[in-house]
PDB file of C-alpha atoms in Angstrom:
ATOM      1  CA  UNK A   1       5.897 -65.599  16.453  1.00 76.00           C
ATOM      2  CA  UNK A   2       7.130 -67.843  12.995  1.00 78.00           C
ATOM      3  CA  UNK A   3       3.447 -69.179  13.337  1.00 80.00           C
ATOM      4  CA  UNK A   4       1.798 -65.801  13.189  1.00 72.00           C
ATOM      5  CA  UNK A   5       4.128 -64.284  10.695  1.00 76.00           C
ATOM      6  CA  UNK A   6       3.064 -67.416   8.470  1.00 81.00           C
ATOM      7  CA  UNK A   7      -0.551 -67.535   9.131  1.00 84.00           C
ATOM      8  CA  UNK A   8      -2.951 -66.879   6.634  1.00 87.00           C
ATOM      9  CA  UNK A   9      -5.595 -65.053   8.454  1.00 88.00           C
ATOM     10  CA  UNK A  10      -3.285 -62.321   9.496  1.00 86.00           C
ATOM     11  CA  UNK A  11      -1.529 -61.761   5.730  1.00 88.00           C
ATOM     12  CA  UNK A  12      -5.765 -61.607   5.063  1.00 91.00           C
ATOM     13  CA  UNK A  13      -6.142 -58.870   7.864  1.00 91.00           C
ATOM     14  CA  UNK A  14      -3.162 -57.154   6.415  1.00 92.00           C
ATOM     15  CA  UNK A  15      -4.429 -57.425   2.958  1.00 93.00           C
ATOM     16  CA  UNK A  16      -7.597 -55.727   3.740  1.00 94.00           C
ATOM     17  CA  UNK A  17      -6.151 -53.227   5.133  1.00 93.00           C
ATOM     18  CA  UNK A  18      -4.170 -52.297   2.309  1.00 95.00           C
ATOM     19  CA  UNK A  19      -6.701 -52.694  -0.849  1.00 94.00           C
ATOM     20  CA  UNK A  20      -9.074 -50.434   1.725  1.00 92.00           C
ATOM     21  CA  UNK A  21      -6.215 -47.891   1.815  1.00 91.00           C
ATOM     22  CA  UNK A  22      -5.889 -48.387  -2.027  1.00 91.00           C
ATOM     23  CA  UNK A  23      -9.654 -47.246  -2.729  1.00 89.00           C
ATOM     24  CA  UNK A  24      -9.792 -44.731  -0.460  1.00 86.00           C
ATOM     25  CA  UNK A  25      -6.522 -42.564  -2.572  1.00 85.00           C
ATOM     26  CA  UNK A  26      -7.924 -44.008  -6.016  1.00 86.00           C
ATOM     27  CA  UNK A  27     -11.813 -43.156  -5.153  1.00 83.00           C
ATOM     28  CA  UNK A  28     -10.906 -39.642  -3.319  1.00 76.00           C
ATOM     29  CA  UNK A  29     -10.842 -36.783  -5.740  1.00 72.00           C
ATOM     30  CA  UNK A  30      -8.151 -34.743  -5.672  1.00 71.00           C
ATOM     31  CA  UNK A  31     -10.078 -31.493  -5.722  1.00 72.00           C
ATOM     32  CA  UNK A  32     -12.639 -32.412  -2.632  1.00 68.00           C
ATOM     33  CA  UNK A  33     -13.488 -29.370  -0.983  1.00 71.00           C
ATOM     34  CA  UNK A  34     -15.048 -30.152   2.520  1.00 70.00           C
ATOM     35  CA  UNK A  35     -18.620 -29.808   2.648  1.00 67.00           C
ATOM     36  CA  UNK A  36     -19.623 -26.723   4.844  1.00 67.00           C
ATOM     37  CA  UNK A  37     -23.322 -27.092   6.382  1.00 67.00           C
ATOM     38  CA  UNK A  38     -25.529 -24.050   5.634  1.00 66.00           C
ATOM     39  CA  UNK A  39     -25.796 -21.819   8.401  1.00 62.00           C
ATOM     40  CA  UNK A  40     -28.415 -21.956  11.027  1.00 64.00           C
ATOM     41  CA  UNK A  41     -30.742 -18.849  12.701  1.00 67.00           C
ATOM     42  CA  UNK A  42     -28.667 -19.000  15.810  1.00 67.00           C
ATOM     43  CA  UNK A  43     -25.352 -19.070  14.096  1.00 61.00           C
ATOM     44  CA  UNK A  44     -26.690 -15.634  11.937  1.00 60.00           C
ATOM     45  CA  UNK A  45     -27.757 -13.729  15.082  1.00 64.00           C
ATOM     46  CA  UNK A  46     -24.670 -15.051  16.960  1.00 61.00           C
ATOM     47  CA  UNK A  47     -22.560 -12.983  14.801  1.00 54.00           C
ATOM     48  CA  UNK A  48     -24.225 -10.163  14.685  1.00 58.00           C
TER      49      UNK A  48
END
């Protein structure tokens, strides 16, 4: 177990997750709104 914790590969792997998480939080706009797809003709006629 000590060998796994001291492994450089493990720390690079975890560092990639941390860097990715920071990137997602930094690049995600605070006022993002969900994309609403255009209503299809079938959905419009079914709603009537």
